[in-house]
Short mmCIF file of C-alpha atoms in Angstrom, two decimals:
data_model
loop_
_atom_site.label_atom_id
_atom_site.label_comp_id
_atom_site.label_asym_id
_atom_site.label_seq_id
_atom_site.Cartn_x
_atom_site.Cartn_y
_atom_site.Cartn_z
CA MET A 433 49.33 6.06 -50.48
CA PRO A 434 46.94 4.21 -49.66
CA MET A 435 43.52 3.74 -52.10
CA VAL A 436 40.40 6.69 -51.09
CA THR A 437 37.05 4.58 -50.72
CA GLU A 438 33.66 5.69 -50.20
CA PRO A 439 32.57 4.67 -46.17
CA ALA A 440 29.09 2.12 -45.88
CA PRO A 441 25.94 3.46 -46.28
CA THR A 442 24.48 2.94 -43.05
CA LYS A 443 21.53 0.69 -42.88
CA LEU A 444 18.41 2.86 -41.76
CA THR A 445 17.54 1.13 -38.13
CA ASP A 446 13.00 0.83 -38.31
CA THR A 447 13.23 1.85 -34.59
CA PRO A 448 12.20 5.71 -34.45
CA LEU A 449 14.66 8.26 -33.28
CA GLU A 450 13.37 9.97 -31.40
CA PRO A 451 9.89 10.34 -29.79
CA ILE A 452 6.56 10.63 -31.41
CA GLY A 453 5.17 14.47 -31.59
CA PRO A 454 1.49 14.87 -31.33
CA LEU A 455 -0.35 11.78 -32.68
CA ASP A 456 -2.80 11.27 -35.36
CA THR A 457 -5.02 9.49 -36.33
CA LYS A 458 -3.45 6.51 -38.36
CA VAL A 459 -1.21 6.02 -35.06
CA VAL A 460 -3.40 5.47 -32.55
CA GLN A 461 -5.03 3.19 -35.23
CA ARG A 462 -2.30 1.08 -34.51
CA LEU A 463 -2.35 0.99 -30.78
CA PRO A 464 -3.69 -1.33 -28.15
CA LYS A 465 -7.56 -1.15 -27.53
CA MET A 466 -7.76 1.49 -25.17
CA THR A 467 -11.18 1.97 -23.80
CA GLU A 468 -13.59 2.98 -20.38
CA GLY A 469 -12.26 0.79 -17.85
CA CYS A 470 -8.84 0.13 -19.21
CA LEU A 471 -5.97 -0.18 -16.56
CA VAL A 472 -2.21 1.56 -18.06
CA PRO A 473 0.17 3.61 -15.49
CA VAL A 474 0.32 7.12 -16.29
CA TYR A 475 2.97 9.83 -15.89
CA MET A 476 1.88 11.17 -12.97
CA ASP A 477 3.70 15.12 -12.19
CA ILE A 478 3.44 15.57 -9.05
CA GLN A 479 4.99 12.34 -7.81
CA GLN A 480 7.55 12.72 -10.65
CA ALA A 481 6.38 8.26 -11.35
CA PHE A 482 4.36 6.24 -13.22
CA VAL A 483 0.82 5.56 -11.30
CA PRO A 484 -1.97 3.29 -12.14
CA ALA A 485 -4.42 5.28 -13.19
CA GLU A 486 -8.31 3.54 -15.25
CA ILE A 487 -9.28 5.36 -18.26
CA VAL A 488 -12.71 7.51 -17.00
CA SER A 489 -13.36 8.92 -20.74
CA THR A 490 -12.13 9.32 -24.41
CA ARG A 491 -12.03 12.48 -26.87
CA GLU A 492 -9.98 13.70 -29.81
CA MET A 493 -9.32 17.13 -29.99
CA ASN A 494 -8.06 18.99 -33.26
CA GLY A 495 -7.17 14.89 -34.78
CA VAL A 496 -5.18 14.17 -31.18
CA HIS A 497 -6.72 11.05 -29.28
CA GLU A 498 -6.56 12.61 -25.34
CA PHE A 499 -8.12 9.55 -22.91
CA TYR A 500 -9.55 11.05 -18.83
CA ILE A 501 -8.10 9.19 -16.55
CA HIS A 502 -8.95 8.38 -12.52
CA TYR A 503 -5.51 7.77 -10.67
CA VAL A 504 -6.05 4.89 -8.60
CA ASN A 505 -5.77 5.66 -5.15
CA TYR A 506 -5.50 8.79 -5.68
CA ASN A 507 -7.78 11.89 -4.60
CA ARG A 508 -10.48 12.37 -8.35
CA ARG A 509 -9.47 16.51 -7.57
CA LEU A 510 -6.21 15.28 -9.43
CA ASP A 511 -7.67 13.41 -12.31
CA GLU A 512 -6.99 14.96 -16.16
CA TRP A 513 -6.85 14.72 -19.81
CA VAL A 514 -3.80 13.19 -21.08
CA THR A 515 -2.40 11.82 -24.30
CA VAL A 516 -0.74 8.79 -25.31
CA ASP A 517 2.79 9.66 -24.63
CA ARG A 518 1.73 9.88 -20.39
CA MET A 519 1.46 6.08 -20.49
CA ASN A 520 3.03 2.62 -20.70
CA LEU A 521 1.32 0.85 -22.57
CA LYS A 522 3.33 -2.10 -22.20
CA GLU A 523 1.35 -2.63 -18.82
CA LEU A 524 -2.24 -2.23 -19.91
CA THR A 525 -4.53 -3.97 -18.63
CA GLN A 526 -8.29 -4.67 -20.14
CA PRO A 527 -10.61 -3.79 -18.14
CA SER A 528 -12.67 -7.14 -16.60
CA SER A 529 -16.23 -7.48 -17.40
CA SER A 530 -17.45 -9.28 -14.11
CA SER A 531 -15.76 -6.52 -11.86
CA SER A 532 -15.82 -3.33 -13.92
CA SER A 533 -18.95 -2.68 -11.54
CA SER A 534 -16.85 -3.52 -8.75
CA ASN A 535 -14.07 -1.19 -9.47
CA ASN A 536 -15.71 1.31 -10.52
CA ILE A 537 -17.49 1.50 -7.40
CA SER A 538 -13.44 0.47 -4.99
CA HIS A 539 -11.78 3.53 -7.01
CA GLU A 540 -14.19 6.22 -6.12
CA MET A 541 -13.76 5.58 -2.65
CA SER A 542 -12.09 7.93 -0.15
CA VAL A 543 -8.79 7.17 2.10
CA THR A 544 -10.83 5.43 4.84
CA SER A 545 -9.49 5.79 8.95
CA LEU A 546 -8.39 3.00 10.13
CA PRO A 547 -11.08 1.21 12.54
CA ARG A 548 -11.43 3.34 15.87
CA THR A 549 -10.47 0.39 19.05
CA VAL A 550 -12.39 0.24 22.61
CA GLN A 551 -10.90 -0.39 25.20
CA PRO A 552 -11.69 -3.99 26.48
CA SER A 553 -14.31 -3.80 29.26
CA THR A 554 -12.00 -6.36 31.43
CA THR A 555 -8.21 -5.66 31.95
CA THR A 556 -5.30 -7.54 32.42
CA ALA A 557 -2.93 -7.50 35.31
CA SER A 558 -0.62 -5.52 33.69
CA THR A 559 -1.91 -3.32 31.70
CA ALA A 560 -4.42 -2.15 34.90
CA ALA A 561 -0.90 -2.05 36.73
CA SER A 562 0.08 0.02 33.49
CA SER A 563 -2.60 2.38 33.67
CA ALA A 564 -2.63 2.83 37.29
CA ALA A 565 1.48 3.72 37.13
CA GLU A 566 -0.40 6.57 33.95
CA LEU A 567 -2.55 7.89 36.52
CA SER A 568 -0.35 8.17 39.29
CA LEU A 569 2.43 10.30 36.83
CA GLY A 570 2.83 14.39 37.29
CA ASN A 571 2.47 15.13 33.95
CA THR A 572 -1.08 13.73 33.32
CA THR A 573 -4.71 15.29 34.30
CA THR A 574 -7.14 12.68 35.07
CA PHE A 575 -10.55 13.05 35.01
CA PHE A 576 -12.73 10.57 36.27
CA LEU A 577 -16.07 9.96 34.20
CA SER A 578 -19.13 9.31 35.72
CA ASP A 579 -20.92 7.50 33.14
CA ASP A 580 -21.71 3.81 34.06
CA ALA A 581 -18.78 1.53 32.73
CA ASP A 582 -20.70 -0.73 30.61
CA SER A 583 -23.37 1.99 29.34
CA LEU A 584 -20.57 3.46 28.31
CA ASN A 585 -18.14 0.29 27.18
CA SER A 586 -21.89 -0.53 24.95
CA ASP A 587 -21.29 3.39 23.21
CA LEU A 588 -17.49 3.03 22.39
CA SER A 589 -17.54 -0.40 20.58
CA ARG A 590 -20.98 0.71 18.32
CA ALA A 591 -19.08 4.02 17.63
CA ALA A 592 -16.16 1.37 16.79
CA THR A 593 -18.27 -0.96 14.40
CA LEU A 594 -20.27 2.46 12.77
CA PRO A 595 -18.89 2.80 9.20
CA SER A 596 -15.92 5.72 8.39
CA LEU A 597 -17.36 8.89 7.86
CA THR A 598 -15.76 8.73 4.87
CA ASP A 599 -17.17 6.16 3.54
CA PRO A 600 -20.35 6.41 0.67
CA LEU A 601 -20.72 3.12 1.73
CA PRO A 602 -20.03 -0.48 2.83
CA ALA A 603 -17.23 -2.52 1.00
CA THR A 604 -20.56 -5.41 0.46
CA ALA A 605 -23.18 -2.36 -0.41
CA THR A 606 -24.82 -1.70 -3.86
CA PRO A 607 -24.50 1.83 -5.06
CA THR A 608 -28.73 3.31 -5.59
CA ALA A 609 -29.92 5.65 -6.97
CA PRO A 610 -30.86 9.05 -4.12
CA THR A 611 -35.46 8.02 -3.45
CA ILE A 612 -34.95 12.01 -2.79
CA ALA A 613 -34.00 15.05 -4.32
CA ARG A 614 -33.47 16.92 -0.39
CA GLY A 615 -31.74 20.23 -1.07
CA ASN A 616 -28.92 22.49 -1.85
CA GLY A 617 -26.45 20.16 -3.60
CA ASN A 618 -25.01 18.46 -0.24
CA ALA A 619 -26.86 14.66 -0.43
CA HIS A 620 -24.58 12.37 -0.94
CA HIS A 621 -24.38 10.08 -3.74
CA SER A 622 -21.71 6.89 -4.15
CA GLY A 623 -20.42 6.23 -7.22
CA ALA A 624 -20.56 8.80 -9.44
CA HIS A 625 -22.45 8.58 -13.21
CA SER A 626 -20.21 8.40 -16.20
CA ILE A 627 -20.68 12.05 -17.52
CA THR A 628 -20.22 13.23 -13.56
CA LYS A 629 -16.61 11.55 -13.23
CA VAL A 630 -15.06 14.06 -15.58
CA LYS A 631 -14.08 17.35 -15.19
CA ASN A 632 -16.43 20.40 -17.11
CA ILE A 633 -15.19 23.61 -16.65
CA ASN A 634 -11.63 24.21 -17.06
CA MET A 635 -11.55 27.23 -15.16
CA ILE A 636 -12.98 29.78 -13.43
CA HIS A 637 -12.46 33.38 -12.13
CA LEU A 638 -13.68 34.75 -9.12
CA GLY A 639 -13.09 38.55 -7.90
CA ARG A 640 -9.27 38.90 -7.84
CA TYR A 641 -8.09 34.36 -8.29
CA PHE A 642 -8.49 32.48 -11.88
CA ILE A 643 -8.85 29.11 -9.38
CA LYS A 644 -9.04 25.29 -11.48
CA PRO A 645 -11.70 23.71 -10.65
CA TRP A 646 -11.42 19.90 -8.73
CA TYR A 647 -14.89 17.97 -9.85
CA PHE A 648 -18.04 18.87 -12.43
CA SER A 649 -20.81 20.88 -11.43
CA PRO A 650 -24.08 20.49 -13.61
CA TYR A 651 -23.26 23.99 -14.88
CA PRO A 652 -25.55 24.80 -17.79
CA GLU A 653 -23.49 22.78 -21.18
CA GLU A 654 -22.87 25.90 -22.95
CA PHE A 655 -20.62 26.49 -21.06
CA THR A 656 -18.01 23.88 -20.44
CA ALA A 657 -16.94 24.68 -24.21
CA SER A 658 -15.96 27.78 -22.40
CA PRO A 659 -12.08 27.94 -21.49
CA VAL A 660 -12.77 30.64 -18.69
CA VAL A 661 -16.24 30.78 -16.78
CA TYR A 662 -16.50 34.38 -15.46
CA ILE A 663 -18.92 34.89 -12.58
CA CYS A 664 -19.08 37.64 -9.96
CA GLU A 665 -18.30 37.63 -7.04
CA PHE A 666 -21.11 39.05 -5.13
CA CYS A 667 -24.21 37.32 -6.64
CA LEU A 668 -22.62 34.54 -8.08
CA LYS A 669 -23.69 34.30 -11.38
CA TYR A 670 -21.36 33.10 -14.28
CA CYS A 671 -21.04 34.55 -17.52
CA LYS A 672 -19.52 32.87 -21.09
CA ASP A 673 -16.87 35.69 -21.21
CA VAL A 674 -15.00 38.78 -19.38
CA GLU A 675 -17.08 40.86 -21.69
CA ALA A 676 -20.12 39.46 -20.40
CA LEU A 677 -19.01 39.96 -16.73
CA LYS A 678 -18.73 44.13 -18.13
CA ARG A 679 -22.03 43.93 -19.12
CA HIS A 680 -23.46 42.14 -15.79
CA ARG A 681 -21.23 44.37 -13.56
CA THR A 682 -22.70 47.84 -14.72
CA LYS A 683 -26.29 46.08 -14.09
CA CYS A 684 -25.74 44.40 -10.25
CA THR A 685 -25.54 46.47 -7.20
CA LEU A 686 -24.44 44.47 -4.58
CA PHE A 687 -21.31 44.76 -2.77
CA HIS A 688 -21.88 42.07 -0.84
CA PRO A 689 -24.09 38.39 -0.90
CA PRO A 690 -27.41 39.11 -0.34
CA GLY A 691 -29.03 38.95 2.99
CA ASN A 692 -28.74 40.57 6.41
CA GLU A 693 -24.76 40.10 8.40
CA ILE A 694 -24.67 38.44 11.21
CA TYR A 695 -20.85 39.22 11.91
CA ARG A 696 -18.34 41.40 12.31
CA ASN A 697 -15.03 41.43 14.20
CA GLY A 698 -13.06 43.25 12.42
CA THR A 699 -12.45 43.08 7.94
CA ILE A 700 -14.48 39.18 8.12
CA SER A 701 -18.19 39.02 8.03
CA PHE A 702 -20.71 36.45 8.17
CA PHE A 703 -23.91 37.04 6.04
CA GLU A 704 -26.84 34.63 6.57
CA ILE A 705 -29.42 33.51 3.40
CA ASP A 706 -32.34 32.05 3.62
CA GLY A 707 -32.42 29.30 0.62
CA ARG A 708 -36.76 30.27 -0.08
CA LYS A 709 -35.63 33.94 -0.39
CA ASN A 710 -32.64 34.31 -2.33
CA LYS A 711 -33.06 31.26 -4.59
CA SER A 712 -30.85 32.70 -7.76
CA TYR A 713 -28.14 32.84 -4.45
CA ALA A 714 -28.64 29.69 -3.44
CA HIS A 715 -28.60 27.97 -6.96
CA ASN A 716 -25.38 29.22 -7.91
CA ILE A 717 -23.67 29.36 -4.96
CA CYS A 718 -24.19 25.60 -5.14
CA LEU A 719 -22.99 25.45 -8.44
CA LEU A 720 -19.83 26.23 -7.32
CA ALA A 721 -19.76 24.57 -4.45
CA LYS A 722 -19.87 21.39 -6.16
CA LEU A 723 -16.79 22.14 -8.49
CA PHE A 724 -14.64 21.74 -5.31
CA LEU A 725 -17.06 18.87 -3.48
CA ASP A 726 -16.59 15.54 -5.17
CA HIS A 727 -19.45 12.96 -2.57
CA LYS A 728 -22.08 15.16 -3.46
CA THR A 729 -24.96 15.18 -5.70
CA LEU A 730 -26.81 19.11 -6.78
CA TYR A 731 -30.90 19.33 -6.60
CA TYR A 732 -32.50 22.04 -6.57
CA ASP A 733 -34.65 22.73 -3.57
CA THR A 734 -33.15 25.10 -1.48
CA ASP A 735 -35.73 25.97 0.38
CA PRO A 736 -35.30 23.57 3.45
CA PHE A 737 -31.66 25.52 4.01
CA MET A 738 -30.09 28.97 5.69
CA PHE A 739 -27.15 29.53 3.87
CA TYR A 740 -23.73 31.09 6.01
CA ILE A 741 -21.62 33.32 3.83
CA LEU A 742 -18.29 34.44 5.13
CA THR A 743 -16.86 36.97 4.10
CA GLU A 744 -13.22 39.66 3.61
CA PHE A 745 -14.21 42.76 3.64
CA ASP A 746 -11.30 45.55 1.84
CA ALA A 747 -12.71 48.95 -0.76
CA GLN A 748 -13.98 46.67 -2.85
CA GLY A 749 -17.01 45.33 -1.31
CA PHE A 750 -17.17 42.12 0.81
CA HIS A 751 -15.34 38.95 -1.40
CA ILE A 752 -16.65 35.43 -0.29
CA VAL A 753 -14.69 33.17 1.60
CA GLY A 754 -17.00 30.48 2.25
CA TYR A 755 -19.93 28.98 3.29
CA PHE A 756 -21.81 26.65 5.16
CA SER A 757 -25.22 25.74 4.57
CA LYS A 758 -27.70 23.84 7.26
CA ASP A 759 -30.91 22.67 7.76
CA LYS A 760 -33.77 25.00 8.90
CA GLU A 761 -35.12 22.21 10.35
CA SER A 762 -33.47 18.66 11.80
CA SER A 763 -34.69 15.51 13.06
CA GLU A 764 -30.92 14.43 13.45
CA ASP A 765 -29.65 17.47 15.17
CA TYR A 766 -28.21 18.47 12.12
CA ASN A 767 -25.90 21.78 12.80
CA LEU A 768 -24.21 22.25 9.14
CA SER A 769 -24.88 20.50 6.32
CA CYS A 770 -22.44 21.84 3.80
CA ILE A 771 -19.09 23.33 4.21
CA LEU A 772 -16.60 25.05 2.11
CA THR A 773 -13.75 27.18 1.83
CA LEU A 774 -12.84 27.74 -1.18
CA PRO A 775 -8.93 27.11 -2.63
CA PRO A 776 -7.70 30.83 -2.02
CA TYR A 777 -8.64 31.02 1.10
CA GLN A 778 -7.50 27.94 2.84
CA LYS A 779 -4.73 26.33 4.99
CA LYS A 780 -5.33 29.84 6.93
CA GLY A 781 -8.07 28.49 9.56
CA TYR A 782 -11.02 29.69 8.28
CA GLY A 783 -12.96 26.08 7.88
CA HIS A 784 -12.34 25.70 12.17
CA PHE A 785 -14.02 28.94 12.22
CA MET A 786 -16.75 28.55 10.02
CA ILE A 787 -17.75 25.07 12.07
CA GLU A 788 -16.94 26.81 15.44
CA PHE A 789 -19.74 29.47 14.35
CA SER A 790 -22.15 26.60 13.17
CA TYR A 791 -21.37 25.36 17.57
CA THR A 792 -22.03 28.39 18.50
CA LEU A 793 -25.18 28.95 17.23
CA SER A 794 -26.35 25.02 18.43
CA LYS A 795 -25.26 26.84 21.78
CA LEU A 796 -27.56 30.39 20.85
CA GLU A 797 -30.55 28.07 19.77
CA GLY A 798 -30.39 25.67 22.61
CA LYS A 799 -29.66 22.47 20.67
CA ILE A 800 -26.29 20.52 20.57
CA GLY A 801 -25.32 19.92 16.43
CA THR A 802 -23.37 17.63 14.39
CA PRO A 803 -21.92 17.74 11.39
CA GLU A 804 -24.59 16.22 8.58
CA LYS A 805 -22.63 12.97 7.74
CA PRO A 806 -21.03 11.68 5.55
CA LEU A 807 -18.21 13.52 5.97
CA SER A 808 -15.41 14.33 2.87
CA ASP A 809 -11.35 13.22 3.57
CA LEU A 810 -10.98 16.99 4.09
CA GLY A 811 -14.22 17.53 5.89
CA LEU A 812 -13.68 14.59 8.63
CA LEU A 813 -10.13 16.02 9.81
CA SER A 814 -11.42 19.79 10.04
CA TYR A 815 -13.93 17.92 12.39
CA ARG A 816 -11.58 16.33 14.41
CA ARG A 817 -9.72 18.71 14.65
CA TYR A 818 -12.13 21.18 16.45
CA TRP A 819 -13.78 18.23 18.54
CA SER A 820 -10.41 17.40 19.75
CA GLU A 821 -9.42 20.96 20.01
CA ALA A 822 -13.43 22.58 22.19
CA ILE A 823 -13.21 19.00 24.36
CA LEU A 824 -9.16 19.24 25.57
CA GLN A 825 -10.47 23.10 25.99
CA THR A 826 -13.60 22.47 27.88
CA LEU A 827 -11.69 20.08 30.21
CA LEU A 828 -8.87 22.11 30.53
CA LYS A 829 -11.65 25.04 32.53
CA HIS A 830 -12.13 21.86 34.78
CA LYS A 831 -8.43 20.82 35.86
CA PRO A 832 -7.58 20.48 39.16
CA LYS A 833 -4.80 23.56 41.08
CA ASP A 834 -1.39 21.82 41.30
CA SER A 835 -2.48 21.67 45.11
CA GLU A 836 -5.73 19.64 45.07
CA THR A 837 -5.42 16.04 45.47
CA ASP A 838 -8.83 14.59 44.40
CA TYR A 839 -9.36 13.34 40.73
CA PRO A 840 -12.26 16.05 39.44
CA SER A 841 -15.42 14.25 37.61
CA LEU A 842 -18.11 14.59 34.35
CA SER A 843 -19.66 12.61 32.20
CA ILE A 844 -19.78 12.09 28.32
CA ASN A 845 -23.08 14.10 28.66
CA ASP A 846 -20.92 16.97 30.33
CA LEU A 847 -18.83 16.93 27.28
CA SER A 848 -21.18 16.86 25.36
CA GLU A 849 -23.48 19.87 26.76
CA MET A 850 -20.58 22.69 27.24
CA THR A 851 -19.05 22.00 24.24
CA ALA A 852 -23.03 21.68 22.25
CA ILE A 853 -20.87 18.31 20.08
CA LYS A 854 -22.96 15.36 19.78
CA LYS A 855 -22.21 12.53 21.96
CA GLU A 856 -21.32 9.77 19.67
CA ASP A 857 -19.15 12.39 18.42
CA VAL A 858 -17.10 13.47 21.65
CA LEU A 859 -16.94 9.04 21.79
CA ALA A 860 -15.38 9.42 18.45
CA ALA A 861 -12.88 12.63 19.24
CA LEU A 862 -11.44 11.46 22.75
CA GLN A 863 -11.21 7.36 21.16
CA ASN A 864 -9.15 9.44 18.30
CA LEU A 865 -7.27 11.51 20.99
CA ASN A 866 -6.39 8.13 22.71
CA ILE A 867 -7.25 9.53 25.82
CA ILE A 868 -9.80 7.32 27.37
CA ARG A 869 -8.80 4.61 29.70
CA TYR A 870 -11.20 1.53 31.72
CA HIS A 871 -9.26 1.54 35.10
CA GLN A 872 -10.13 -0.40 38.12
CA GLY A 873 -13.73 -0.99 36.84
CA SER A 874 -14.56 2.21 35.62
CA TYR A 875 -13.47 4.25 32.51
CA VAL A 876 -11.19 7.97 33.23
CA LEU A 877 -9.19 10.66 30.42
CA SER A 878 -5.76 10.64 31.26
CA ILE A 879 -4.63 13.75 29.30
CA PRO A 880 -0.83 14.34 28.85
CA LYS A 881 0.77 17.84 29.60
CA ASP A 882 2.15 17.97 26.46
CA LEU A 883 -1.56 16.89 24.36
CA PHE A 884 -3.02 19.81 27.19
CA ASP A 885 -0.21 22.91 25.59
CA SER A 886 -0.28 21.00 22.24
CA TYR A 887 -3.79 22.67 21.99
CA GLN A 888 -3.63 25.80 24.72
CA ASP A 889 -5.63 29.07 21.49
CA LYS A 890 -3.31 28.48 18.88
CA ARG A 891 -5.87 28.71 15.68
CA ARG A 892 -5.28 32.47 14.68
CA LEU A 893 -9.00 33.35 13.90
CA ARG A 894 -11.79 32.11 16.89
CA VAL A 895 -15.52 33.33 17.28
CA ASP A 896 -15.68 36.78 19.37
CA ALA A 897 -19.42 36.03 20.76
CA LYS A 898 -20.14 39.55 21.69
CA ASN A 899 -19.85 40.41 17.72
CA LEU A 900 -22.50 37.83 16.83
CA PHE A 901 -26.08 39.72 16.15
CA TRP A 902 -28.28 36.98 15.56
CA THR A 903 -31.37 35.39 16.71
CA PRO A 904 -32.81 31.72 16.95
CA ARG A 905 -35.36 31.08 14.48
CA VAL A 906 -38.37 30.71 16.05
CA THR A 907 -40.25 27.23 14.63
CA THR A 908 -44.03 26.81 14.37
CA LYS A 909 -45.76 23.53 13.66
CA SER A 910 -47.67 23.31 10.98
CA THR A 911 -51.89 22.97 11.63
CA ASN A 912 -54.06 20.48 9.52
CA GLN A 913 -56.74 22.65 7.98
CA PHE A 914 -58.79 19.90 8.43
CA GLN A 915 -58.01 17.73 11.50
CA SER A 916 -61.71 18.15 13.12
CA LYS A 917 -61.32 20.32 16.90
#
C-alpha cells in the first residue's frame, strides 16, 4: 500500500487573483500621478473599446478618486466621470507644458467639414466635353446662371476660403475673451474655461421626461449638488426637489409660455416672447438651452432678443418642444441667433420646422436672412439640409416642361430673393449639392433627376403661412434729444 503524503503547500504569488474593487486612498497613492491635461486610453461604453481621452478635472467622492475625461475627437456631450478601473494606465501620458494651451484648443474643436472646392474659371477640353455631355442627358435639368462669370467665380472662391461654419477659431488663432456681453446666451466662445468644461447638473426633470444634460450651464451652485433639478415646463423655474416643484405649481398659473401665440396648426403652436418684457422666462430658457449647447456663452441681457417657443398641446397644456431666438435689430441680416430642439423631441423634424419658420418671418418682413454664425455641428447639418431643400424646391417650380428645349435662366440673387436665404448661404448650398458647373464661359446648375426626387416634400412638418398671425415689428430710430434743429 503506497504511503499517503500531504500535498506540498502552494506558493502565493504577488499577482491579485481578481480585479481590484473600489479604490481607496492608499491604492491611489501608488498609482501614477494623474493631473489635468494627462492623456490616457479610457474604455468607452458606446464604442466597446479603449479611446484616447484627456483628464479635465479630478474629485474625490466617498474616498474614491474620480476623473472627468474628454474623449479626444468626440463631442463634449460624451464627457463623463470615470474611475481608474476604466483606464489603461500603461499608456498614460503626462501633459506637455509647451503644448498644453494648444491641446486645450484643439480638443474643444468641433469636427469640421472638408474645404469646399470651386470649379475653376477655365476648363480643359476633357472637362468641357464632360460638362457638355452632362447638359445633354435627358435625366438632367439645366439652369443657366445669368450672373457674370468672373464675378461669380470670385464669389465662389471667397466662399471656399471662408472658415468652416463650425470652427470656433482658425487653427492659428489664439483665444481671446469676448469684449461685449451680448444677448441671450448665444454669443460664441472659444476654448471653454476650466470650470465650464465639466458638467455641473446630473439630471433635469421637465414635464414628462428625465433628461441627462450634455454640457455645463451656470445654474446657482446650490443646485449642482441635487441629483435631479426639477423644472416647471411652463415658466421654466428650477427647483431643488419634487416637493419644491409641487409647491411652485400650486402658485404658478401658466399652462403655456408667456407672450402671444402667433401660430397654431393642429397641436403645434408658436409663442412669441419679448426678452425685455419677460426677463425671468428669457433667463430661464437660456439656462435650460445651455445644458444642450456647447459653444455658447450665457449672458443676462435678453432685452435685444425675441424668443419663439415651439410647443405641443394636450389636455395638460402647451409643452415646450424647442425654441429659437433672433435679434430685434440686426445689421448683419441675422434671422436666428440660437436654436434648440430638446432631446426628447429630436429626430422628429422640429429643427427643420423652426428653421423654415424663421425664414417665413423673414419673408413677411421683406428681408433676406441668415443664421448667426458660427453654427454648431448639428446646426450646420440642419441648415445645409434646409438650404438644399428650399433651393431645389424653388428650382423645381421653374423646371421646364419636357416639351421645352430652352434652358431656363436665373441668377444667384433671384434664388436668394425667392427663398429669403442670403447669397453666401445659397452659394454654400449649391457647392454642397455639387450641382454648379462651369460650361463654355458661364456657370450653370446641372441637377440630376434623382436629386430632384430626393427633395420632394418628404418632411412631415411644414409651415402653413395661413395659420400664422403675426405682424412684423415696426422699428423706429431713436432721436437725439440734444440734436440741434
